[in-house]
């Protein structure tokens, strides 16, 4: 099972990624801690972390489509 964390500020792009994850029934945790995001070196949101790998929005959207859960 993948450990998935969505780092979000609830901006429109964050909401779009969240909707894609929900649509594809992917389980994930939400992190809204901006200080933690800055400490991790993230300069924008959303960021999706899958098993320790950080994905950009484009990569995350593609990953969500490829990893749909039934």
JSON list of N, CA, C and O in Angstrom, two decimals, residues 18-67:
[
{"chain": "A", "resi": 18, "resn": "UNK", "atom": "N", "xyz": [-6.87, 17.19, -5.24]},
{"chain": "A", "resi": 18, "resn": "UNK", "atom": "CA", "xyz": [-7.65, 16.49, -4.23]},
{"chain": "A", "resi": 18, "resn": "UNK", "atom": "C", "xyz": [-8.85, 15.79, -4.89]},
{"chain": "A", "resi": 18, "resn": "UNK", "atom": "O", "xyz": [-9.14, 14.63, -4.60]},
{"chain": "A", "resi": 19, "resn": "UNK", "atom": "N", "xyz": [-9.53, 16.50, -5.78]},
{"chain": "A", "resi": 19, "resn": "UNK", "atom": "CA", "xyz": [-10.68, 15.90, -6.47]},
{"chain": "A", "resi": 19, "resn": "UNK", "atom": "C", "xyz": [-10.24, 14.70, -7.32]},
{"chain": "A", "resi": 19, "resn": "UNK", "atom": "O", "xyz": [-10.95, 13.70, -7.37]},
{"chain": "A", "resi": 20, "resn": "UNK", "atom": "N", "xyz": [-9.08, 14.77, -7.96]},
{"chain": "A", "resi": 20, "resn": "UNK", "atom": "CA", "xyz": [-8.58, 13.66, -8.77]},
{"chain": "A", "resi": 20, "resn": "UNK", "atom": "C", "xyz": [-8.29, 12.45, -7.89]},
{"chain": "A", "resi": 20, "resn": "UNK", "atom": "O", "xyz": [-8.63, 11.32, -8.22]},
{"chain": "A", "resi": 21, "resn": "UNK", "atom": "N", "xyz": [-7.66, 12.68, -6.74]},
{"chain": "A", "resi": 21, "resn": "UNK", "atom": "CA", "xyz": [-7.37, 11.59, -5.82]},
{"chain": "A", "resi": 21, "resn": "UNK", "atom": "C", "xyz": [-8.67, 10.96, -5.32]},
{"chain": "A", "resi": 21, "resn": "UNK", "atom": "O", "xyz": [-8.80, 9.74, -5.28]},
{"chain": "A", "resi": 22, "resn": "UNK", "atom": "N", "xyz": [-9.63, 11.80, -4.94]},
{"chain": "A", "resi": 22, "resn": "UNK", "atom": "CA", "xyz": [-10.92, 11.29, -4.45]},
{"chain": "A", "resi": 22, "resn": "UNK", "atom": "C", "xyz": [-11.66, 10.51, -5.53]},
{"chain": "A", "resi": 22, "resn": "UNK", "atom": "O", "xyz": [-12.19, 9.43, -5.27]},
{"chain": "A", "resi": 23, "resn": "UNK", "atom": "N", "xyz": [-11.66, 11.05, -6.74]},
{"chain": "A", "resi": 23, "resn": "UNK", "atom": "CA", "xyz": [-12.35, 10.39, -7.87]},
{"chain": "A", "resi": 23, "resn": "UNK", "atom": "C", "xyz": [-11.78, 9.00, -8.12]},
{"chain": "A", "resi": 23, "resn": "UNK", "atom": "O", "xyz": [-12.51, 8.07, -8.47]},
{"chain": "A", "resi": 24, "resn": "UNK", "atom": "N", "xyz": [-10.48, 8.86, -7.92]},
{"chain": "A", "resi": 24, "resn": "UNK", "atom": "CA", "xyz": [-9.81, 7.60, -8.19]},
{"chain": "A", "resi": 24, "resn": "UNK", "atom": "C", "xyz": [-9.69, 6.73, -6.94]},
{"chain": "A", "resi": 24, "resn": "UNK", "atom": "O", "xyz": [-8.97, 5.72, -6.96]},
{"chain": "A", "resi": 25, "resn": "UNK", "atom": "N", "xyz": [-10.40, 7.11, -5.88]},
{"chain": "A", "resi": 25, "resn": "UNK", "atom": "CA", "xyz": [-10.45, 6.34, -4.63]},
{"chain": "A", "resi": 25, "resn": "UNK", "atom": "C", "xyz": [-9.06, 6.05, -4.06]},
{"chain": "A", "resi": 25, "resn": "UNK", "atom": "O", "xyz": [-8.80, 4.95, -3.56]},
{"chain": "A", "resi": 26, "resn": "UNK", "atom": "N", "xyz": [-8.19, 7.03, -4.12]},
{"chain": "A", "resi": 26, "resn": "UNK", "atom": "CA", "xyz": [-6.84, 6.89, -3.58]},
{"chain": "A", "resi": 26, "resn": "UNK", "atom": "C", "xyz": [-6.84, 7.44, -2.15]},
{"chain": "A", "resi": 26, "resn": "UNK", "atom": "O", "xyz": [-7.24, 8.58, -1.93]},
{"chain": "A", "resi": 27, "resn": "UNK", "atom": "N", "xyz": [-6.38, 6.61, -1.21]},
{"chain": "A", "resi": 27, "resn": "UNK", "atom": "CA", "xyz": [-6.29, 7.04, 0.18]},
{"chain": "A", "resi": 27, "resn": "UNK", "atom": "C", "xyz": [-5.05, 7.90, 0.37]},
{"chain": "A", "resi": 27, "resn": "UNK", "atom": "O", "xyz": [-3.98, 7.57, -0.16]},
{"chain": "A", "resi": 28, "resn": "UNK", "atom": "N", "xyz": [-5.19, 8.97, 1.12]},
{"chain": "A", "resi": 28, "resn": "UNK", "atom": "CA", "xyz": [-4.07, 9.89, 1.34]},
{"chain": "A", "resi": 28, "resn": "UNK", "atom": "C", "xyz": [-4.28, 10.66, 2.63]},
{"chain": "A", "resi": 28, "resn": "UNK", "atom": "O", "xyz": [-5.39, 10.75, 3.16]},
{"chain": "A", "resi": 29, "resn": "UNK", "atom": "N", "xyz": [-3.18, 11.19, 3.13]},
{"chain": "A", "resi": 29, "resn": "UNK", "atom": "CA", "xyz": [-3.21, 12.09, 4.28]},
{"chain": "A", "resi": 29, "resn": "UNK", "atom": "C", "xyz": [-3.12, 13.51, 3.74]},
{"chain": "A", "resi": 29, "resn": "UNK", "atom": "O", "xyz": [-2.56, 13.74, 2.67]},
{"chain": "A", "resi": 30, "resn": "UNK", "atom": "N", "xyz": [-3.64, 14.45, 4.52]},
{"chain": "A", "resi": 30, "resn": "UNK", "atom": "CA", "xyz": [-3.55, 15.86, 4.14]},
{"chain": "A", "resi": 30, "resn": "UNK", "atom": "C", "xyz": [-2.62, 16.57, 5.11]},
{"chain": "A", "resi": 30, "resn": "UNK", "atom": "O", "xyz": [-2.72, 16.39, 6.32]},
{"chain": "A", "resi": 31, "resn": "UNK", "atom": "N", "xyz": [-1.71, 17.38, 4.57]},
{"chain": "A", "resi": 31, "resn": "UNK", "atom": "CA", "xyz": [-0.85, 18.23, 5.39]},
{"chain": "A", "resi": 31, "resn": "UNK", "atom": "C", "xyz": [-1.10, 19.67, 4.97]},
{"chain": "A", "resi": 31, "resn": "UNK", "atom": "O", "xyz": [-0.95, 20.01, 3.79]},
{"chain": "A", "resi": 32, "resn": "UNK", "atom": "N", "xyz": [-1.50, 20.49, 5.94]},
{"chain": "A", "resi": 32, "resn": "UNK", "atom": "CA", "xyz": [-1.76, 21.91, 5.68]},
{"chain": "A", "resi": 32, "resn": "UNK", "atom": "C", "xyz": [-0.74, 22.80, 6.37]},
{"chain": "A", "resi": 32, "resn": "UNK", "atom": "O", "xyz": [-0.90, 24.01, 6.42]},
{"chain": "A", "resi": 33, "resn": "UNK", "atom": "N", "xyz": [0.32, 22.20, 6.91]},
{"chain": "A", "resi": 33, "resn": "UNK", "atom": "CA", "xyz": [1.34, 22.92, 7.68]},
{"chain": "A", "resi": 33, "resn": "UNK", "atom": "C", "xyz": [2.31, 23.62, 6.73]},
{"chain": "A", "resi": 33, "resn": "UNK", "atom": "O", "xyz": [3.24, 23.00, 6.20]},
{"chain": "A", "resi": 34, "resn": "UNK", "atom": "N", "xyz": [2.10, 24.91, 6.54]},
{"chain": "A", "resi": 34, "resn": "UNK", "atom": "CA", "xyz": [2.92, 25.68, 5.61]},
{"chain": "A", "resi": 34, "resn": "UNK", "atom": "C", "xyz": [4.38, 25.72, 6.07]},
{"chain": "A", "resi": 34, "resn": "UNK", "atom": "O", "xyz": [5.29, 25.65, 5.24]},
{"chain": "A", "resi": 35, "resn": "UNK", "atom": "N", "xyz": [4.60, 25.82, 7.36]},
{"chain": "A", "resi": 35, "resn": "UNK", "atom": "CA", "xyz": [5.98, 25.84, 7.87]},
{"chain": "A", "resi": 35, "resn": "UNK", "atom": "C", "xyz": [6.71, 24.54, 7.52]},
{"chain": "A", "resi": 35, "resn": "UNK", "atom": "O", "xyz": [7.89, 24.57, 7.15]},
{"chain": "A", "resi": 36, "resn": "UNK", "atom": "N", "xyz": [6.01, 23.42, 7.61]},
{"chain": "A", "resi": 36, "resn": "UNK", "atom": "CA", "xyz": [6.61, 22.13, 7.24]},
{"chain": "A", "resi": 36, "resn": "UNK", "atom": "C", "xyz": [6.90, 22.09, 5.75]},
{"chain": "A", "resi": 36, "resn": "UNK", "atom": "O", "xyz": [7.96, 21.62, 5.32]},
{"chain": "A", "resi": 37, "resn": "UNK", "atom": "N", "xyz": [5.98, 22.61, 4.94]},
{"chain": "A", "resi": 37, "resn": "UNK", "atom": "CA", "xyz": [6.20, 22.64, 3.49]},
{"chain": "A", "resi": 37, "resn": "UNK", "atom": "C", "xyz": [7.44, 23.46, 3.16]},
{"chain": "A", "resi": 37, "resn": "UNK", "atom": "O", "xyz": [8.26, 23.04, 2.32]},
{"chain": "A", "resi": 38, "resn": "UNK", "atom": "N", "xyz": [7.59, 24.60, 3.82]},
{"chain": "A", "resi": 38, "resn": "UNK", "atom": "CA", "xyz": [8.77, 25.45, 3.58]},
{"chain": "A", "resi": 38, "resn": "UNK", "atom": "C", "xyz": [10.03, 24.71, 4.02]},
{"chain": "A", "resi": 38, "resn": "UNK", "atom": "O", "xyz": [11.04, 24.72, 3.32]},
{"chain": "A", "resi": 39, "resn": "UNK", "atom": "N", "xyz": [9.96, 24.05, 5.18]},
{"chain": "A", "resi": 39, "resn": "UNK", "atom": "CA", "xyz": [11.12, 23.31, 5.69]},
{"chain": "A", "resi": 39, "resn": "UNK", "atom": "C", "xyz": [11.53, 22.19, 4.74]},
{"chain": "A", "resi": 39, "resn": "UNK", "atom": "O", "xyz": [12.71, 21.86, 4.63]},
{"chain": "A", "resi": 40, "resn": "UNK", "atom": "N", "xyz": [10.56, 21.60, 4.05]},
{"chain": "A", "resi": 40, "resn": "UNK", "atom": "CA", "xyz": [10.86, 20.53, 3.08]},
{"chain": "A", "resi": 40, "resn": "UNK", "atom": "C", "xyz": [11.35, 21.10, 1.75]},
{"chain": "A", "resi": 40, "resn": "UNK", "atom": "O", "xyz": [11.69, 20.35, 0.85]},
{"chain": "A", "resi": 41, "resn": "UNK", "atom": "N", "xyz": [11.33, 22.43, 1.61]},
{"chain": "A", "resi": 41, "resn": "UNK", "atom": "CA", "xyz": [11.83, 23.06, 0.39]},
{"chain": "A", "resi": 41, "resn": "UNK", "atom": "C", "xyz": [10.78, 23.24, -0.70]},
{"chain": "A", "resi": 41, "resn": "UNK", "atom": "O", "xyz": [11.13, 23.56, -1.83]},
{"chain": "A", "resi": 42, "resn": "UNK", "atom": "N", "xyz": [9.51, 23.04, -0.35]},
{"chain": "A", "resi": 42, "resn": "UNK", "atom": "CA", "xyz": [8.45, 23.21, -1.35]},
{"chain": "A", "resi": 42, "resn": "UNK", "atom": "C", "xyz": [8.22, 24.71, -1.56]},
{"chain": "A", "resi": 42, "resn": "UNK", "atom": "O", "xyz": [8.03, 25.46, -0.60]},
{"chain": "A", "resi": 43, "resn": "UNK", "atom": "N", "xyz": [8.21, 25.15, -2.80]},
{"chain": "A", "resi": 43, "resn": "UNK", "atom": "CA", "xyz": [8.00, 26.57, -3.10]},
{"chain": "A", "resi": 43, "resn": "UNK", "atom": "C", "xyz": [6.60, 26.85, -3.59]},
{"chain": "A", "resi": 43, "resn": "UNK", "atom": "O", "xyz": [6.23, 28.01, -3.77]},
{"chain": "A", "resi": 44, "resn": "UNK", "atom": "N", "xyz": [5.83, 25.80, -3.81]},
{"chain": "A", "resi": 44, "resn": "UNK", "atom": "CA", "xyz": [4.44, 25.97, -4.25]},
{"chain": "A", "resi": 44, "resn": "UNK", "atom": "C", "xyz": [3.64, 24.74, -3.87]},
{"chain": "A", "resi": 44, "resn": "UNK", "atom": "O", "xyz": [4.19, 23.69, -3.56]},
{"chain": "A", "resi": 45, "resn": "UNK", "atom": "N", "xyz": [2.36, 24.90, -3.89]},
{"chain": "A", "resi": 45, "resn": "UNK", "atom": "CA", "xyz": [1.45, 23.79, -3.59]},
{"chain": "A", "resi": 45, "resn": "UNK", "atom": "C", "xyz": [0.51, 23.65, -4.79]},
{"chain": "A", "resi": 45, "resn": "UNK", "atom": "O", "xyz": [0.30, 24.61, -5.52]},
{"chain": "A", "resi": 46, "resn": "UNK", "atom": "N", "xyz": [-0.04, 22.49, -5.01]},
{"chain": "A", "resi": 46, "resn": "UNK", "atom": "CA", "xyz": [0.06, 21.30, -4.20]},
{"chain": "A", "resi": 46, "resn": "UNK", "atom": "C", "xyz": [1.32, 20.50, -4.52]},
{"chain": "A", "resi": 46, "resn": "UNK", "atom": "O", "xyz": [1.91, 20.64, -5.57]},
{"chain": "A", "resi": 47, "resn": "UNK", "atom": "N", "xyz": [1.68, 19.67, -3.55]},
{"chain": "A", "resi": 47, "resn": "UNK", "atom": "CA", "xyz": [2.74, 18.69, -3.72]},
{"chain": "A", "resi": 47, "resn": "UNK", "atom": "C", "xyz": [2.19, 17.36, -3.25]},
{"chain": "A", "resi": 47, "resn": "UNK", "atom": "O", "xyz": [1.48, 17.31, -2.24]},
{"chain": "A", "resi": 48, "resn": "UNK", "atom": "N", "xyz": [2.47, 16.33, -3.98]},
{"chain": "A", "resi": 48, "resn": "UNK", "atom": "CA", "xyz": [2.05, 14.99, -3.59]},
{"chain": "A", "resi": 48, "resn": "UNK", "atom": "C", "xyz": [3.31, 14.18, -3.29]},
{"chain": "A", "resi": 48, "resn": "UNK", "atom": "O", "xyz": [4.23, 14.14, -4.11]},
{"chain": "A", "resi": 49, "resn": "UNK", "atom": "N", "xyz": [3.33, 13.59, -2.11]},
{"chain": "A", "resi": 49, "resn": "UNK", "atom": "CA", "xyz": [4.45, 12.73, -1.73]},
{"chain": "A", "resi": 49, "resn": "UNK", "atom": "C", "xyz": [3.94, 11.30, -1.70]},
{"chain": "A", "resi": 49, "resn": "UNK", "atom": "O", "xyz": [2.97, 11.00, -1.01]},
{"chain": "A", "resi": 50, "resn": "UNK", "atom": "N", "xyz": [4.57, 10.44, -2.49]},
{"chain": "A", "resi": 50, "resn": "UNK", "atom": "CA", "xyz": [4.18, 9.03, -2.58]},
{"chain": "A", "resi": 50, "resn": "UNK", "atom": "C", "xyz": [5.38, 8.19, -2.18]},
{"chain": "A", "resi": 50, "resn": "UNK", "atom": "O", "xyz": [6.40, 8.19, -2.87]},
{"chain": "A", "resi": 51, "resn": "UNK", "atom": "N", "xyz": [5.24, 7.51, -1.04]},
{"chain": "A", "resi": 51, "resn": "UNK", "atom": "CA", "xyz": [6.33, 6.66, -0.54]},
{"chain": "A", "resi": 51, "resn": "UNK", "atom": "C", "xyz": [7.67, 7.40, -0.49]},
{"chain": "A", "resi": 51, "resn": "UNK", "atom": "O", "xyz": [8.71, 6.86, -0.84]},
{"chain": "A", "resi": 52, "resn": "UNK", "atom": "N", "xyz": [7.61, 8.67, -0.09]},
{"chain": "A", "resi": 52, "resn": "UNK", "atom": "CA", "xyz": [8.83, 9.47, 0.04]},
{"chain": "A", "resi": 52, "resn": "UNK", "atom": "C", "xyz": [9.25, 10.19, -1.23]},
{"chain": "A", "resi": 52, "resn": "UNK", "atom": "O", "xyz": [10.16, 11.02, -1.19]},
{"chain": "A", "resi": 53, "resn": "UNK", "atom": "N", "xyz": [8.61, 9.90, -2.35]},
{"chain": "A", "resi": 53, "resn": "UNK", "atom": "CA", "xyz": [8.94, 10.57, -3.62]},
{"chain": "A", "resi": 53, "resn": "UNK", "atom": "C", "xyz": [8.02, 11.77, -3.80]},
{"chain": "A", "resi": 53, "resn": "UNK", "atom": "O", "xyz": [6.80, 11.64, -3.71]},
{"chain": "A", "resi": 54, "resn": "UNK", "atom": "N", "xyz": [8.60, 12.92, -4.08]},
{"chain": "A", "resi": 54, "resn": "UNK", "atom": "CA", "xyz": [7.85, 14.16, -4.25]},
{"chain": "A", "resi": 54, "resn": "UNK", "atom": "C", "xyz": [7.49, 14.34, -5.72]},
{"chain": "A", "resi": 54, "resn": "UNK", "atom": "O", "xyz": [8.35, 14.28, -6.59]},
{"chain": "A", "resi": 55, "resn": "UNK", "atom": "N", "xyz": [6.20, 14.57, -5.96]},
{"chain": "A", "resi": 55, "resn": "UNK", "atom": "CA", "xyz": [5.69, 14.74, -7.32]},
{"chain": "A", "resi": 55, "resn": "UNK", "atom": "C", "xyz": [5.18, 16.15, -7.54]},
{"chain": "A", "resi": 55, "resn": "UNK", "atom": "O", "xyz": [4.49, 16.70, -6.67]},
{"chain": "A", "resi": 56, "resn": "UNK", "atom": "N", "xyz": [5.46, 16.71, -8.70]},
{"chain": "A", "resi": 56, "resn": "UNK", "atom": "CA", "xyz": [4.88, 17.99, -9.07]},
{"chain": "A", "resi": 56, "resn": "UNK", "atom": "C", "xyz": [3.40, 17.79, -9.38]},
{"chain": "A", "resi": 56, "resn": "UNK", "atom": "O", "xyz": [2.93, 16.64, -9.47]},
{"chain": "A", "resi": 57, "resn": "UNK", "atom": "N", "xyz": [2.69, 18.86, -9.59]},
{"chain": "A", "resi": 57, "resn": "UNK", "atom": "CA", "xyz": [1.26, 18.76, -9.89]},
{"chain": "A", "resi": 57, "resn": "UNK", "atom": "C", "xyz": [1.02, 17.89, -11.12]},
{"chain": "A", "resi": 57, "resn": "UNK", "atom": "O", "xyz": [0.19, 16.98, -11.09]},
{"chain": "A", "resi": 58, "resn": "UNK", "atom": "N", "xyz": [1.75, 18.13, -12.19]},
{"chain": "A", "resi": 58, "resn": "UNK", "atom": "CA", "xyz": [1.57, 17.36, -13.43]},
{"chain": "A", "resi": 58, "resn": "UNK", "atom": "C", "xyz": [1.85, 15.88, -13.17]},
{"chain": "A", "resi": 58, "resn": "UNK", "atom": "O", "xyz": [1.08, 15.01, -13.59]},
{"chain": "A", "resi": 59, "resn": "UNK", "atom": "N", "xyz": [2.95, 15.60, -12.50]},
{"chain": "A", "resi": 59, "resn": "UNK", "atom": "CA", "xyz": [3.30, 14.21, -12.18]},
{"chain": "A", "resi": 59, "resn": "UNK", "atom": "C", "xyz": [2.25, 13.57, -11.28]},
{"chain": "A", "resi": 59, "resn": "UNK", "atom": "O", "xyz": [1.89, 12.41, -11.45]},
{"chain": "A", "resi": 60, "resn": "UNK", "atom": "N", "xyz": [1.76, 14.34, -10.31]},
{"chain": "A", "resi": 60, "resn": "UNK", "atom": "CA", "xyz": [0.76, 13.83, -9.37]},
{"chain": "A", "resi": 60, "resn": "UNK", "atom": "C", "xyz": [-0.55, 13.50, -10.06]},
{"chain": "A", "resi": 60, "resn": "UNK", "atom": "O", "xyz": [-1.17, 12.47, -9.77]},
{"chain": "A", "resi": 61, "resn": "UNK", "atom": "N", "xyz": [-0.98, 14.35, -10.97]},
{"chain": "A", "resi": 61, "resn": "UNK", "atom": "CA", "xyz": [-2.22, 14.09, -11.71]},
{"chain": "A", "resi": 61, "resn": "UNK", "atom": "C", "xyz": [-2.07, 12.81, -12.53]},
{"chain": "A", "resi": 61, "resn": "UNK", "atom": "O", "xyz": [-2.99, 11.98, -12.56]},
{"chain": "A", "resi": 62, "resn": "UNK", "atom": "N", "xyz": [-0.94, 12.64, -13.18]},
{"chain": "A", "resi": 62, "resn": "UNK", "atom": "CA", "xyz": [-0.69, 11.44, -13.98]},
{"chain": "A", "resi": 62, "resn": "UNK", "atom": "C", "xyz": [-0.63, 10.21, -13.08]},
{"chain": "A", "resi": 62, "resn": "UNK", "atom": "O", "xyz": [-1.21, 9.18, -13.39]},
{"chain": "A", "resi": 63, "resn": "UNK", "atom": "N", "xyz": [0.06, 10.32, -11.94]},
{"chain": "A", "resi": 63, "resn": "UNK", "atom": "CA", "xyz": [0.18, 9.20, -11.00]},
{"chain": "A", "resi": 63, "resn": "UNK", "atom": "C", "xyz": [-1.21, 8.78, -10.51]},
{"chain": "A", "resi": 63, "resn": "UNK", "atom": "O", "xyz": [-1.51, 7.59, -10.44]},
{"chain": "A", "resi": 64, "resn": "UNK", "atom": "N", "xyz": [-2.06, 9.76, -10.20]},
{"chain": "A", "resi": 64, "resn": "UNK", "atom": "CA", "xyz": [-3.40, 9.46, -9.71]},
{"chain": "A", "resi": 64, "resn": "UNK", "atom": "C", "xyz": [-4.21, 8.69, -10.74]},
{"chain": "A", "resi": 64, "resn": "UNK", "atom": "O", "xyz": [-4.97, 7.78, -10.40]},
{"chain": "A", "resi": 65, "resn": "UNK", "atom": "N", "xyz": [-4.05, 9.02, -12.01]},
{"chain": "A", "resi": 65, "resn": "UNK", "atom": "CA", "xyz": [-4.77, 8.31, -13.06]},
{"chain": "A", "resi": 65, "resn": "UNK", "atom": "C", "xyz": [-4.25, 6.89, -13.23]},
{"chain": "A", "resi": 65, "resn": "UNK", "atom": "O", "xyz": [-5.00, 5.96, -13.48]},
{"chain": "A", "resi": 66, "resn": "UNK", "atom": "N", "xyz": [-2.95, 6.73, -13.09]},
{"chain": "A", "resi": 66, "resn": "UNK", "atom": "CA", "xyz": [-2.34, 5.41, -13.28]},
{"chain": "A", "resi": 66, "resn": "UNK", "atom": "C", "xyz": [-2.53, 4.48, -12.09]},
{"chain": "A", "resi": 66, "resn": "UNK", "atom": "O", "xyz": [-2.30, 3.28, -12.20]},
{"chain": "A", "resi": 67, "resn": "UNK", "atom": "N", "xyz": [-2.93, 5.03, -10.95]},
{"chain": "A", "resi": 67, "resn": "UNK", "atom": "CA", "xyz": [-3.04, 4.24, -9.72]},
{"chain": "A", "resi": 67, "resn": "UNK", "atom": "C", "xyz": [-4.45, 4.24, -9.14]},
{"chain": "A", "resi": 67, "resn": "UNK", "atom": "O", "xyz": [-4.64, 4.23, -7.92]}
]
